[in-house]
Amino acid sequence: MGKLYGAEGTARWIELRTARRFEEARAFSRTLLAEVAAARDLDPKELLAEAIRANYEAVFAAMPTPAWCTYGNVDARSSGRTTCPKACRWSTAASRRSTASGSGSSAAGSAAGAAAIRT
């Protein structure tokens, strides 16, 4: 968010969320996104998609390979799958259960809700 909205805009959004003023935070975020997109002569959805893609690329570059990825509650699934390196596999409920039972070990690698499990 900081790269898109700057420190001041991000700090205000965090203040609103921390104060549990969620509707106001969403409206503020939409307004900021529209302003930034207009300044860059882009559609807000395109700007957001590009920011998400760049974030996934940075996360996947830092992850070990091979890695199993699971979705978090804020993931943009299409962006994750299209930027994921070939060595990265998206888990299913069955693979998460087998990893949790001891056939794999946890690894760091979290951003935009993505998590990695080393195999």
PDB file of N, CA, C and O in Angstrom, residues 11-46:
ATOM      1  N   ALA A  11      -0.813   5.710   6.174  1.00  0.00           N
ATOM      2  CA  ALA A  11      -0.986   5.939   7.616  1.00  0.00           C
ATOM      3  C   ALA A  11      -2.445   6.278   7.935  1.00  0.00           C
ATOM      4  O   ALA A  11      -2.998   5.779   8.924  1.00  0.00           O
ATOM      5  N   ARG A  12      -3.079   7.085   7.109  1.00  0.00           N
ATOM      6  CA  ARG A  12      -4.483   7.443   7.343  1.00  0.00           C
ATOM      7  C   ARG A  12      -5.374   6.211   7.222  1.00  0.00           C
ATOM      8  O   ARG A  12      -6.278   6.003   8.030  1.00  0.00           O
ATOM      9  N   TRP A  13      -5.118   5.371   6.210  1.00  0.00           N
ATOM     10  CA  TRP A  13      -5.905   4.153   6.024  1.00  0.00           C
ATOM     11  C   TRP A  13      -5.758   3.240   7.249  1.00  0.00           C
ATOM     12  O   TRP A  13      -6.726   2.684   7.735  1.00  0.00           O
ATOM     13  N   ILE A  14      -4.528   3.108   7.751  1.00  0.00           N
ATOM     14  CA  ILE A  14      -4.282   2.283   8.927  1.00  0.00           C
ATOM     15  C   ILE A  14      -5.015   2.850  10.143  1.00  0.00           C
ATOM     16  O   ILE A  14      -5.607   2.107  10.928  1.00  0.00           O
ATOM     17  N   GLU A  15      -4.988   4.157  10.300  1.00  0.00           N
ATOM     18  CA  GLU A  15      -5.717   4.786  11.409  1.00  0.00           C
ATOM     19  C   GLU A  15      -7.200   4.441  11.355  1.00  0.00           C
ATOM     20  O   GLU A  15      -7.803   4.106  12.384  1.00  0.00           O
ATOM     21  N   LEU A  16      -7.787   4.540  10.173  1.00  0.00           N
ATOM     22  CA  LEU A  16      -9.212   4.238  10.020  1.00  0.00           C
ATOM     23  C   LEU A  16      -9.502   2.777  10.341  1.00  0.00           C
ATOM     24  O   LEU A  16     -10.469   2.459  11.036  1.00  0.00           O
ATOM     25  N   ARG A  17      -8.663   1.879   9.828  1.00  0.00           N
ATOM     26  CA  ARG A  17      -8.869   0.451  10.096  1.00  0.00           C
ATOM     27  C   ARG A  17      -8.678   0.141  11.578  1.00  0.00           C
ATOM     28  O   ARG A  17      -9.448  -0.623  12.149  1.00  0.00           O
ATOM     29  N   THR A  18      -7.657   0.711  12.183  1.00  0.00           N
ATOM     30  CA  THR A  18      -7.394   0.482  13.599  1.00  0.00           C
ATOM     31  C   THR A  18      -8.561   0.962  14.458  1.00  0.00           C
ATOM     32  O   THR A  18      -8.896   0.341  15.471  1.00  0.00           O
ATOM     33  N   ALA A  19      -9.185   2.041  14.036  1.00  0.00           N
ATOM     34  CA  ALA A  19     -10.338   2.582  14.756  1.00  0.00           C
ATOM     35  C   ALA A  19     -11.628   1.831  14.406  1.00  0.00           C
ATOM     36  O   ALA A  19     -12.703   2.233  14.850  1.00  0.00           O
ATOM     37  N   ARG A  20     -11.487   0.763  13.617  1.00  0.00           N
ATOM     38  CA  ARG A  20     -12.620  -0.071  13.196  1.00  0.00           C
ATOM     39  C   ARG A  20     -13.640   0.717  12.368  1.00  0.00           C
ATOM     40  O   ARG A  20     -14.812   0.416  12.364  1.00  0.00           O
ATOM     41  N   ARG A  21     -13.167   1.715  11.655  1.00  0.00           N
ATOM     42  CA  ARG A  21     -14.025   2.515  10.777  1.00  0.00           C
ATOM     43  C   ARG A  21     -13.858   1.962   9.352  1.00  0.00           C
ATOM     44  O   ARG A  21     -13.335   2.620   8.464  1.00  0.00           O
ATOM     45  N   PHE A  22     -14.308   0.733   9.179  1.00  0.00           N
ATOM     46  CA  PHE A  22     -14.040  -0.027   7.970  1.00  0.00           C
ATOM     47  C   PHE A  22     -14.673   0.583   6.716  1.00  0.00           C
ATOM     48  O   PHE A  22     -14.041   0.625   5.663  1.00  0.00           O
ATOM     49  N   GLU A  23     -15.900   1.023   6.790  1.00  0.00           N
ATOM     50  CA  GLU A  23     -16.550   1.629   5.622  1.00  0.00           C
ATOM     51  C   GLU A  23     -15.802   2.884   5.184  1.00  0.00           C
ATOM     52  O   GLU A  23     -15.575   3.097   3.998  1.00  0.00           O
ATOM     53  N   GLU A  24     -15.410   3.704   6.152  1.00  0.00           N
ATOM     54  CA  GLU A  24     -14.661   4.919   5.840  1.00  0.00           C
ATOM     55  C   GLU A  24     -13.285   4.571   5.254  1.00  0.00           C
ATOM     56  O   GLU A  24     -12.812   5.227   4.316  1.00  0.00           O
ATOM     57  N   ALA A  25     -12.669   3.522   5.790  1.00  0.00           N
ATOM     58  CA  ALA A  25     -11.362   3.090   5.273  1.00  0.00           C
ATOM     59  C   ALA A  25     -11.485   2.608   3.831  1.00  0.00           C
ATOM     60  O   ALA A  25     -10.640   2.922   2.989  1.00  0.00           O
ATOM     61  N   ARG A  26     -12.546   1.840   3.534  1.00  0.00           N
ATOM     62  CA  ARG A  26     -12.752   1.373   2.152  1.00  0.00           C
ATOM     63  C   ARG A  26     -12.985   2.544   1.203  1.00  0.00           C
ATOM     64  O   ARG A  26     -12.422   2.594   0.108  1.00  0.00           O
ATOM     65  N   ALA A  27     -13.804   3.484   1.627  1.00  0.00           N
ATOM     66  CA  ALA A  27     -14.073   4.660   0.784  1.00  0.00           C
ATOM     67  C   ALA A  27     -12.790   5.468   0.574  1.00  0.00           C
ATOM     68  O   ALA A  27     -12.513   5.930  -0.545  1.00  0.00           O
ATOM     69  N   PHE A  28     -12.006   5.642   1.627  1.00  0.00           N
ATOM     70  CA  PHE A  28     -10.751   6.366   1.535  1.00  0.00           C
ATOM     71  C   PHE A  28      -9.795   5.670   0.565  1.00  0.00           C
ATOM     72  O   PHE A  28      -9.171   6.297  -0.288  1.00  0.00           O
ATOM     73  N   SER A  29      -9.709   4.348   0.670  1.00  0.00           N
ATOM     74  CA  SER A  29      -8.842   3.563  -0.202  1.00  0.00           C
ATOM     75  C   SER A  29      -9.278   3.689  -1.668  1.00  0.00           C
ATOM     76  O   SER A  29      -8.444   3.855  -2.557  1.00  0.00           O
ATOM     77  N   ARG A  30     -10.578   3.600  -1.914  1.00  0.00           N
ATOM     78  CA  ARG A  30     -11.073   3.739  -3.296  1.00  0.00           C
ATOM     79  C   ARG A  30     -10.748   5.115  -3.858  1.00  0.00           C
ATOM     80  O   ARG A  30     -10.350   5.240  -5.019  1.00  0.00           O
ATOM     81  N   THR A  31     -10.901   6.145  -3.035  1.00  0.00           N
ATOM     82  CA  THR A  31     -10.600   7.511  -3.481  1.00  0.00           C
ATOM     83  C   THR A  31      -9.120   7.660  -3.797  1.00  0.00           C
ATOM     84  O   THR A  31      -8.748   8.221  -4.831  1.00  0.00           O
ATOM     85  N   LEU A  32      -8.258   7.159  -2.897  1.00  0.00           N
ATOM     86  CA  LEU A  32      -6.817   7.220  -3.140  1.00  0.00           C
ATOM     87  C   LEU A  32      -6.430   6.474  -4.411  1.00  0.00           C
ATOM     88  O   LEU A  32      -5.637   6.969  -5.213  1.00  0.00           O
ATOM     89  N   LEU A  33      -6.979   5.292  -4.597  1.00  0.00           N
ATOM     90  CA  LEU A  33      -6.662   4.498  -5.785  1.00  0.00           C
ATOM     91  C   LEU A  33      -7.070   5.245  -7.048  1.00  0.00           C
ATOM     92  O   LEU A  33      -6.299   5.310  -8.015  1.00  0.00           O
ATOM     93  N   ALA A  34      -8.247   5.833  -7.041  1.00  0.00           N
ATOM     94  CA  ALA A  34      -8.716   6.592  -8.206  1.00  0.00           C
ATOM     95  C   ALA A  34      -7.808   7.786  -8.485  1.00  0.00           C
ATOM     96  O   ALA A  34      -7.474   8.066  -9.649  1.00  0.00           O
ATOM     97  N   GLU A  35      -7.374   8.482  -7.441  1.00  0.00           N
ATOM     98  CA  GLU A  35      -6.493   9.641  -7.619  1.00  0.00           C
ATOM     99  C   GLU A  35      -5.134   9.236  -8.178  1.00  0.00           C
ATOM    100  O   GLU A  35      -4.619   9.861  -9.102  1.00  0.00           O
ATOM    101  N   VAL A  36      -4.557   8.183  -7.615  1.00  0.00           N
ATOM    102  CA  VAL A  36      -3.239   7.715  -8.080  1.00  0.00           C
ATOM    103  C   VAL A  36      -3.339   7.212  -9.514  1.00  0.00           C
ATOM    104  O   VAL A  36      -2.475   7.509 -10.352  1.00  0.00           O
ATOM    105  N   ALA A  37      -4.383   6.467  -9.825  1.00  0.00           N
ATOM    106  CA  ALA A  37      -4.568   5.952 -11.181  1.00  0.00           C
ATOM    107  C   ALA A  37      -4.729   7.092 -12.174  1.00  0.00           C
ATOM    108  O   ALA A  37      -4.129   7.070 -13.255  1.00  0.00           O
ATOM    109  N   ALA A  38      -5.522   8.096 -11.824  1.00  0.00           N
ATOM    110  CA  ALA A  38      -5.725   9.240 -12.720  1.00  0.00           C
ATOM    111  C   ALA A  38      -4.411   9.980 -12.957  1.00  0.00           C
ATOM    112  O   ALA A  38      -4.115  10.388 -14.082  1.00  0.00           O
ATOM    113  N   ALA A  39      -3.606  10.132 -11.920  1.00  0.00           N
ATOM    114  CA  ALA A  39      -2.312  10.809 -12.056  1.00  0.00           C
ATOM    115  C   ALA A  39      -1.370  10.054 -12.979  1.00  0.00           C
ATOM    116  O   ALA A  39      -0.509  10.641 -13.632  1.00  0.00           O
ATOM    117  N   ARG A  40      -1.536   8.739 -13.065  1.00  0.00           N
ATOM    118  CA  ARG A  40      -0.688   7.902 -13.921  1.00  0.00           C
ATOM    119  C   ARG A  40      -1.372   7.549 -15.237  1.00  0.00           C
ATOM    120  O   ARG A  40      -0.854   6.757 -16.012  1.00  0.00           O
ATOM    121  N   ASP A  41      -2.552   8.113 -15.453  1.00  0.00           N
ATOM    122  CA  ASP A  41      -3.349   7.866 -16.652  1.00  0.00           C
ATOM    123  C   ASP A  41      -3.629   6.371 -16.844  1.00  0.00           C
ATOM    124  O   ASP A  41      -3.478   5.825 -17.932  1.00  0.00           O
ATOM    125  N   LEU A  42      -4.017   5.721 -15.749  1.00  0.00           N
ATOM    126  CA  LEU A  42      -4.334   4.295 -15.769  1.00  0.00           C
ATOM    127  C   LEU A  42      -5.724   4.068 -15.195  1.00  0.00           C
ATOM    128  O   LEU A  42      -6.231   4.872 -14.415  1.00  0.00           O
ATOM    129  N   ASP A  43      -6.301   2.955 -15.550  1.00  0.00           N
ATOM    130  CA  ASP A  43      -7.539   2.508 -14.932  1.00  0.00           C
ATOM    131  C   ASP A  43      -7.196   2.015 -13.524  1.00  0.00           C
ATOM    132  O   ASP A  43      -6.181   1.337 -13.342  1.00  0.00           O
ATOM    133  N   PRO A  44      -8.008   2.346 -12.516  1.00  0.00           N
ATOM    134  CA  PRO A  44      -7.697   1.884 -11.155  1.00  0.00           C
ATOM    135  C   PRO A  44      -7.511   0.377 -11.049  1.00  0.00           C
ATOM    136  O   PRO A  44      -6.619  -0.087 -10.332  1.00  0.00           O
ATOM    137  N   LYS A  45      -8.322  -0.407 -11.756  1.00  0.00           N
ATOM    138  CA  LYS A  45      -8.176  -1.864 -11.692  1.00  0.00           C
ATOM    139  C   LYS A  45      -6.842  -2.306 -12.275  1.00  0.00           C
ATOM    140  O   LYS A  45      -6.206  -3.219 -11.761  1.00  0.00           O
ATOM    141  N   GLU A  46      -6.398  -1.668 -13.352  1.00  0.00           N
ATOM    142  CA  GLU A  46      -5.102  -2.002 -13.949  1.00  0.00           C
ATOM    143  C   GLU A  46      -3.962  -1.668 -12.991  1.00  0.00           C
ATOM    144  O   GLU A  46      -3.005  -2.437 -12.852  1.00  0.00           O
TER     145      GLU A  46
END
